[in-house]
Coordinates of C-alpha atoms and ligand atoms in Angstrom, one line a residue:
M1 CA 0.0 0.0 0.0
K2 CA 1.4 3.4 -1.0
R3 CA 0.3 6.4 1.1
I4 CA -0.3 9.5 -1.0
A5 CA -0.7 13.1 0.0
I6 CA -2.3 15.3 -2.8
L7 CA -1.5 19.0 -2.6
G8 CA -3.7 21.0 -5.0
A9 CA -6.3 18.2 -4.8
T10 CA -9.1 20.3 -6.2
G11 CA -7.3 21.4 -9.4
S12 CA -6.9 19.9 -12.8
I13 CA -4.0 17.6 -11.9
G14 CA -5.3 17.0 -8.4
T15 CA -8.7 15.7 -9.5
Q16 CA -7.1 13.5 -12.2
A17 CA -4.8 12.1 -9.5
L18 CA -7.8 11.3 -7.3
E19 CA -9.2 9.4 -10.3
V20 CA -6.0 7.5 -10.8
A21 CA -5.8 6.7 -7.0
A22 CA -9.4 5.5 -6.9
A23 CA -8.7 3.0 -9.7
H24 CA -5.9 1.2 -7.7
D25 CA -6.3 -0.6 -4.5
D26 CA -2.6 -0.2 -3.6
L27 CA -2.8 3.6 -3.7
Q28 CA -4.2 5.1 -0.5
V29 CA -5.0 8.8 -0.3
V30 CA -4.1 9.9 3.2
A31 CA -4.0 13.7 2.9
L32 CA -5.6 16.4 0.8
A33 CA -4.8 20.1 0.5
A34 CA -6.0 23.0 -1.6
G35 CA -6.0 26.8 -1.6
S36 CA -9.6 28.1 -1.0
D37 CA -11.9 25.7 -2.8
V38 CA -14.2 24.6 0.1
D39 CA -16.7 22.5 -2.1
G40 CA -13.8 20.8 -3.9
L41 CA -12.0 19.9 -0.7
V42 CA -15.2 18.7 1.0
A43 CA -16.1 16.5 -2.0
A44 CA -12.6 15.0 -2.2
A45 CA -12.5 14.4 1.5
R46 CA -15.8 12.5 1.3
A47 CA -14.6 10.5 -1.7
T48 CA -11.4 9.2 0.0
D49 CA -10.3 8.1 3.5
A50 CA -7.9 11.0 3.8
E51 CA -7.0 11.5 7.4
V52 CA -5.5 15.0 7.1
L53 CA -7.0 18.0 5.3
A54 CA -5.8 21.5 4.7
L55 CA -6.9 24.7 3.0
A56 CA -4.4 27.6 2.7
D57 CA -7.1 30.2 3.2
P58 CA -8.2 30.3 6.9
A59 CA -11.8 31.4 6.3
A60 CA -12.2 28.6 3.7
A61 CA -10.7 26.1 6.1
E62 CA -13.1 27.1 8.8
R63 CA -16.1 26.6 6.5
A64 CA -14.8 23.2 5.3
A65 CA -14.2 22.1 8.9
A66 CA -17.8 23.1 9.9
E67 CA -19.2 21.2 6.9
L68 CA -17.2 18.0 7.5
G69 CA -17.2 18.2 11.3
R70 CA -13.5 17.5 11.5
P71 CA -10.4 19.7 11.7
V72 CA -8.9 21.3 8.6
L73 CA -5.4 22.7 8.8
S74 CA -4.8 26.3 7.5
G75 CA -2.4 29.1 7.4
P76 CA 1.1 29.6 5.9
N77 CA 2.5 26.4 7.2
A78 CA -0.5 24.2 6.5
L79 CA 1.1 22.2 3.7
V80 CA 4.1 21.3 5.7
E81 CA 2.0 20.5 8.8
L82 CA -0.2 18.2 6.6
I83 CA 2.9 16.4 5.3
D84 CA 4.2 15.8 8.9
A85 CA 0.8 14.8 10.2
S86 CA 0.1 12.2 7.5
G87 CA 3.5 10.7 7.0
P88 CA 3.0 9.7 3.3
D89 CA 5.2 7.6 1.0
V90 CA 4.6 10.0 -1.9
V91 CA 3.5 13.7 -2.0
L92 CA 1.9 14.8 -5.3
N93 CA 2.6 18.5 -5.4
A94 CA -0.1 19.9 -7.8
V95 CA -0.3 23.3 -6.2
V96 CA -0.1 26.1 -8.8
G97 CA 2.8 28.6 -8.5
A98 CA 5.8 29.2 -6.3
A99 CA 3.3 28.7 -3.3
G100 CA 4.3 25.0 -3.7
L101 CA 8.0 25.5 -3.1
E102 CA 8.2 25.0 0.7
A103 CA 6.1 21.8 0.4
S104 CA 8.5 20.4 -2.3
L105 CA 11.4 21.1 0.0
A106 CA 9.8 19.6 3.1
T107 CA 8.8 16.5 1.2
L108 CA 12.3 15.8 -0.1
E109 CA 14.0 16.8 3.2
R110 CA 11.9 14.2 5.0
G111 CA 12.9 11.5 2.5
Y112 CA 9.4 11.2 0.9
D113 CA 9.1 10.8 -2.8
L114 CA 7.9 13.9 -4.6
A115 CA 5.6 13.4 -7.6
L116 CA 6.1 16.9 -9.0
A117 CA 3.5 18.7 -11.1
N118 CA 4.3 22.0 -9.5
K119 CA 7.1 22.9 -11.9
E120 CA 7.3 26.5 -10.4
S121 CA 9.0 25.0 -7.3
L122 CA 11.8 23.7 -9.4
V123 CA 12.1 26.8 -11.5
A124 CA 12.1 29.2 -8.5
G125 CA 13.9 26.9 -6.0
G126 CA 16.2 25.0 -8.4
D127 CA 19.3 24.0 -6.6
L128 CA 17.6 24.2 -3.2
V129 CA 15.1 21.5 -4.3
L130 CA 17.9 19.3 -5.6
A131 CA 19.9 19.8 -2.3
A132 CA 16.8 18.8 -0.3
A133 CA 16.5 15.6 -2.3
R134 CA 20.2 14.8 -1.8
A135 CA 20.0 15.6 2.0
G136 CA 16.8 13.8 2.7
G137 CA 16.9 11.0 0.1
G138 CA 13.5 11.7 -1.4
R139 CA 13.2 11.1 -5.1
I140 CA 11.7 13.6 -7.6
L141 CA 9.2 11.9 -10.0
P142 CA 8.2 14.3 -12.7
V143 CA 4.5 14.6 -13.5
D144 CA 4.8 17.2 -16.2
S145 CA 4.1 15.1 -19.3
E146 CA 7.3 16.1 -21.2
H147 CA 9.6 15.3 -18.3
S148 CA 7.9 12.1 -17.4
A149 CA 8.4 11.1 -21.1
L150 CA 12.0 12.3 -21.0
Q151 CA 12.8 10.2 -17.9
Q152 CA 11.3 7.2 -19.7
C153 CA 13.2 7.9 -22.9
L154 CA 16.4 8.2 -21.0
G155 CA 16.1 5.1 -18.9
D156 CA 19.5 4.2 -17.7
T157 CA 21.4 5.6 -20.7
P158 CA 24.9 6.6 -19.6
R159 CA 25.1 10.4 -19.7
E160 CA 28.0 10.5 -22.2
Q161 CA 25.8 8.7 -24.8
L162 CA 23.1 11.4 -24.6
T163 CA 23.4 14.3 -27.1
S164 CA 20.3 16.2 -26.0
L165 CA 16.8 16.1 -24.7
V166 CA 13.9 17.4 -26.9
I167 CA 10.8 18.9 -25.3
T168 CA 7.7 19.2 -27.5
A169 CA 5.3 22.2 -27.4
S170 CA 1.9 22.2 -28.9
G171 CA 2.5 25.9 -29.8
G172 CA -0.7 26.8 -28.0
P173 CA -3.8 28.5 -29.5
F174 CA -1.8 31.2 -31.2
R175 CA 0.7 29.1 -33.1
G176 CA 1.5 30.7 -36.5
R177 CA 0.5 34.2 -35.5
T178 CA 2.7 37.2 -35.8
R179 CA 3.4 39.6 -32.9
A180 CA 0.9 42.1 -34.2
G181 CA -1.7 39.3 -34.2
L182 CA -1.2 38.8 -30.5
A183 CA -2.1 42.3 -29.4
E184 CA -5.9 42.0 -29.2
I185 CA -6.0 38.5 -27.7
T186 CA -8.9 38.0 -25.2
V187 CA -8.8 36.0 -22.0
E188 CA -11.3 33.6 -23.6
Q189 CA -9.1 33.0 -26.6
A190 CA -6.1 32.4 -24.4
L191 CA -8.0 29.9 -22.3
A192 CA -8.9 27.8 -25.4
H193 CA -6.0 25.4 -25.6
P194 CA -6.0 23.2 -28.6
T195 CA -4.9 19.9 -27.1
W196 CA -4.8 20.0 -23.2
A197 CA -7.5 20.9 -20.6
M198 CA -5.7 22.4 -17.7
G199 CA -5.9 25.1 -14.9
A200 CA -6.1 28.7 -16.0
K201 CA -2.5 29.8 -15.2
I202 CA -0.8 27.0 -17.1
T203 CA -3.2 27.5 -20.0
V204 CA -2.1 31.1 -20.3
D205 CA 1.5 30.0 -19.9
S206 CA 0.9 27.6 -22.8
A207 CA -0.4 30.4 -24.9
T208 CA 2.6 32.7 -24.3
L209 CA 5.0 29.7 -24.4
M210 CA 6.2 30.7 -20.9
N211 CA 5.1 27.2 -20.0
K212 CA 7.7 25.7 -22.4
G213 CA 10.3 28.1 -21.0
L214 CA 9.5 27.0 -17.4
E215 CA 9.8 23.4 -18.7
V216 CA 13.2 24.0 -20.2
I217 CA 14.4 25.2 -16.8
E218 CA 12.7 22.2 -15.2
A219 CA 14.5 19.8 -17.5
H220 CA 17.8 21.5 -16.8
M221 CA 17.3 20.9 -13.1
L222 CA 15.8 17.4 -13.3
F223 CA 18.3 16.0 -15.8
D224 CA 21.4 18.1 -14.9
L225 CA 21.9 19.1 -18.5
P226 CA 23.3 22.5 -19.8
Y227 CA 20.8 24.6 -21.7
S228 CA 22.7 24.0 -24.9
Q229 CA 21.6 20.3 -24.7
I230 CA 17.8 21.0 -24.3
E231 CA 15.9 21.5 -27.5
V232 CA 12.3 22.7 -28.0
V233 CA 10.3 21.7 -31.0
V234 CA 6.7 22.7 -31.8
H235 CA 4.5 19.7 -32.4
P236 CA 0.9 20.7 -32.8
Q237 CA -0.7 17.2 -32.2
S238 CA 0.8 16.8 -28.7
I239 CA 1.3 13.1 -29.4
V240 CA 5.1 13.0 -29.0
H241 CA 5.8 14.2 -25.5
G242 CA 9.5 14.1 -25.3
M243 CA 12.6 12.7 -27.1
A244 CA 16.1 11.7 -26.2
R245 CA 18.7 12.2 -28.9
L246 CA 21.6 9.8 -28.6
R247 CA 25.1 10.1 -29.9
D248 CA 24.7 7.3 -32.5
G249 CA 21.9 9.3 -34.2
A250 CA 19.0 7.5 -32.6
L251 CA 16.0 9.6 -31.4
I252 CA 14.0 7.8 -28.7
A253 CA 10.4 9.2 -28.4
H254 CA 7.5 8.7 -26.0
L255 CA 4.1 8.9 -27.7
G256 CA 0.4 8.8 -26.7
H257 CA -2.7 10.9 -26.9
P258 CA -2.5 13.8 -24.5
D259 CA -3.8 12.5 -21.1
M260 CA -2.3 13.6 -17.8
R261 CA -3.5 10.5 -16.1
V262 CA -0.7 8.7 -17.8
P263 CA 2.2 10.6 -16.3
I264 CA 0.3 11.0 -13.0
S265 CA -0.1 7.2 -12.8
Y266 CA 3.6 6.6 -13.8
A267 CA 4.7 8.9 -10.9
L268 CA 2.3 7.5 -8.3
T269 CA 2.9 3.8 -9.1
Y270 CA 6.6 4.1 -9.9
P271 CA 8.5 1.8 -10.5
R272 CA 5.4 -0.3 -11.4
R273 CA 3.1 0.5 -14.4
E274 CA -0.6 0.2 -13.8
A275 CA -3.4 0.2 -16.3
V276 CA -4.8 3.7 -17.3
P277 CA -8.0 4.0 -19.3
A278 CA -6.3 6.3 -21.8
R279 CA -7.3 6.3 -25.4
P280 CA -4.8 4.3 -27.4
L281 CA -3.2 5.4 -30.6
E282 CA -5.1 3.5 -33.3
W283 CA -3.6 2.6 -36.7
S284 CA -7.0 2.0 -38.3
E285 CA -7.1 5.7 -39.0
A286 CA -4.3 7.6 -40.7
F287 CA -2.7 10.5 -38.7
S288 CA 0.4 12.5 -39.1
L289 CA 2.9 14.1 -36.7
D290 CA 4.2 17.6 -37.6
F291 CA 7.2 19.4 -36.2
Q292 CA 8.4 23.0 -36.6
P293 CA 10.8 25.3 -34.9
P294 CA 9.5 27.6 -32.2
D295 CA 9.1 31.3 -33.0
L296 CA 11.2 33.0 -30.3
E297 CA 10.5 36.5 -31.8
T298 CA 6.7 36.3 -31.5
F299 CA 6.7 34.2 -28.3
G300 CA 9.4 36.1 -26.3
C301 CA 8.5 34.5 -23.0
L302 CA 10.2 31.3 -24.1
R303 CA 13.4 33.2 -24.9
L304 CA 13.2 35.2 -21.6
A305 CA 12.9 31.9 -19.6
I306 CA 15.9 30.4 -21.3
E307 CA 17.9 33.5 -20.7
A308 CA 16.9 33.6 -17.0
G309 CA 17.8 29.9 -16.7
E310 CA 21.2 30.6 -18.2
A311 CA 21.7 33.6 -15.8
G312 CA 21.0 31.3 -12.9
G313 CA 20.8 32.4 -9.2
T314 CA 17.5 34.0 -8.4
A315 CA 16.8 35.0 -12.0
P316 CA 14.4 32.1 -12.7
A317 CA 12.6 32.9 -9.4
V318 CA 12.2 36.5 -10.6
L319 CA 10.9 35.3 -14.0
N320 CA 8.4 33.0 -12.4
A321 CA 7.1 35.5 -9.8
A322 CA 6.7 38.3 -12.4
N323 CA 4.9 35.9 -14.7
E324 CA 2.5 34.8 -11.9
I325 CA 1.5 38.4 -11.2
A326 CA 1.3 39.3 -14.9
V327 CA -0.8 36.2 -15.8
A328 CA -3.2 36.9 -12.9
A329 CA -3.6 40.5 -14.1
F330 CA -4.2 39.3 -17.6
L331 CA -6.9 36.9 -16.4
A332 CA -8.5 39.7 -14.4
G333 CA -8.7 41.8 -17.5
A334 CA -6.2 44.4 -16.2
I335 CA -3.5 44.1 -18.9
G336 CA -3.2 42.9 -22.4
F337 CA -1.7 39.6 -23.6
L338 CA 1.6 41.1 -24.8
A339 CA 2.0 43.0 -21.6
I340 CA 2.8 39.6 -19.8
E341 CA 6.0 39.3 -21.7
E342 CA 6.8 43.1 -21.3
L343 CA 6.3 42.9 -17.5
V344 CA 8.4 39.8 -17.1
A345 CA 11.2 41.4 -19.2
D346 CA 11.0 44.6 -17.1
A347 CA 11.2 42.6 -13.8
L348 CA 14.3 40.7 -15.0
D349 CA 15.9 44.0 -16.0
H350 CA 15.1 45.7 -12.6
V351 CA 15.4 43.0 -9.9
A352 CA 19.1 42.2 -9.2
V353 CA 20.1 38.6 -9.5
Q354 CA 21.4 37.1 -6.2
P355 CA 23.0 33.7 -5.6
L356 CA 20.4 31.0 -4.9
D357 CA 21.8 30.0 -1.5
S358 CA 18.8 29.9 0.8
L359 CA 15.0 29.9 0.9
A360 CA 15.2 33.5 2.1
A361 CA 17.0 34.4 -1.2
V362 CA 14.2 32.9 -3.2
V363 CA 11.5 34.5 -1.1
A364 CA 13.2 37.9 -1.4
A365 CA 13.6 37.7 -5.2
D366 CA 10.0 36.4 -5.6
A367 CA 8.7 39.3 -3.4
A368 CA 10.8 41.9 -5.3
A369 CA 9.6 40.7 -8.7
R370 CA 5.9 40.7 -7.6
A371 CA 6.2 44.2 -6.2
R372 CA 7.9 45.5 -9.3
V373 CA 5.2 44.1 -11.6
E374 CA 2.4 45.3 -9.4
V375 CA 3.9 48.8 -9.4
R376 CA 4.2 48.8 -13.2
I377 CA 0.6 47.6 -13.6
G378 CA -0.5 50.3 -11.1
E379 CA 1.4 52.9 -13.3
G380 CA -0.6 51.7 -16.2
A381 CA 2.5 50.3 -17.9
A382 CA 0.4 47.8 -19.7
Ligands
NAD401 P1 -5.3 24.3 -11.1 O1 -5.4 25.8 -11.0 O2 -6.4 23.6 -11.8 O3 -5.2 23.8 -9.6 C1 -4.4 24.3 -8.6 C2 -4.6 23.7 -7.3 O4 -3.7 24.3 -6.3 C3 -6.0 23.9 -6.7 O5 -6.4 22.7 -6.0 C4 -5.8 25.0 -5.7 O6 -6.8 25.1 -4.7 C5 -4.5 24.7 -5.2 N1 -3.8 25.9 -4.6 C6 -3.6 27.1 -5.1 N2 -2.9 27.9 -4.3 C7 -2.6 27.2 -3.2 C8 -1.9 27.4 -2.0 N3 -1.4 28.6 -1.7 N4 -1.8 26.3 -1.1 C9 -2.4 25.1 -1.4 N5 -3.0 24.9 -2.5 C10 -3.2 25.9 -3.4 O7 -3.9 24.0 -11.7 P2 -3.4 22.7 -12.5 O8 -3.6 22.9 -13.9 O9 -3.9 21.5 -11.8 O10 -1.8 22.8 -12.3 C11 -1.2 22.5 -11.0 C12 0.3 22.5 -11.3 O11 0.6 21.4 -12.2 C13 0.9 23.7 -11.9 O12 2.2 23.9 -11.4 C14 1.0 23.3 -13.4 O13 2.1 24.0 -14.1 C15 1.3 21.9 -13.3 N6 0.9 21.1 -14.5 C16 -0.4 21.0 -14.8 C17 -0.8 20.3 -16.0 C18 -2.2 20.2 -16.3 O14 -2.5 19.4 -17.3 N7 -3.1 20.8 -15.7 C19 0.2 19.7 -16.7 C20 1.5 19.8 -16.4 C21 1.9 20.5 -15.2
MG402 MG1 4.2 20.0 -19.7

């Protein structure tokens, strides 16, 4: 029996993880956490035997506790308290944003496995997350579909035989547009992703291609590869999830219809593989796979992310935090689509990069970037 804590249990990844866990007797959900979604948490608590519950928002936690007639943890340390109180084997971190960082660190420091959907923790916390894994002995099992695929393509290939890793990108809803064609994008258009149904923040990140930039940094951290050995290719069908290019010219690919239950299941049941009711690729109907280079001029967020990754230190934390605020402002209708990229670039220009030597350094960089973007939005910069 594997004991699983699900952080971000009411979201897109969290609810799919609950579905995966419900289908397997040897996966036991022991803890559930979310931000402020009372109804979602109450429903998840009733559908599982979870012993420990948390909602980050104290008022929401109070309402959920009243409804369930049992305690619900809350407040800034709720996620770490929930991990300690439940003692899981695996923590699935499916919180959105840098808010997930401390839980990732705590999981790995305590030697628990971390099924990581929350790529922002690895982007902002980078080396700290890796150090926590080394110190505590917890393993990082990527849930992001590309990184799950890459890990499987790599297998135990000796590092010197690997030439590069290739991350595929659908290109999002605005693939093929010019920069001028992005100016009038509405929130509704940005939320209409062609191949994946996901939470709002990552859907906007997919439209700007920031998501792919965050994933390049994530791959750099997970697989300990220089940026020069991480490639991005646009692949509109989202059927090839990742590839490993080997020195003899072979390209090993991982394929399947886009379905997050596949990488979620792989991470939760690792090293075993369990059945997932995903739609198989069928050969009775012809289909084709297209590939094209990414347009780094139109989708500058991808370029900014790679630059921040190469700059290192707290630069990726600044990039991530600035993006979180800018995306929230775009979703609230306060700024236009292209302003997301402008605000992230501005934050990277104005927040000094520091060494990434402590959680305090990440927290300070994150706060400075958020403040900078908020001031610029307040000034009507966008
Ligand atoms: P979502 O918005 O659907 O869900 C986010 C979850 O996090 C919700 O349960 C919310 O209540 C919770 N949450 C928010 N703030 C919190 C806080 N401060 N403390 C505790 N919980 C909090 O997002 P999602 O699409 O499920 O994405 C979650 C993470 O997984 C993101 O990092 C995203 O980049 C990553 N991811 C998602 C997908 C996907 O298909 N949705 C694919 C790959 C990676
Ligand atoms: Mg992905």
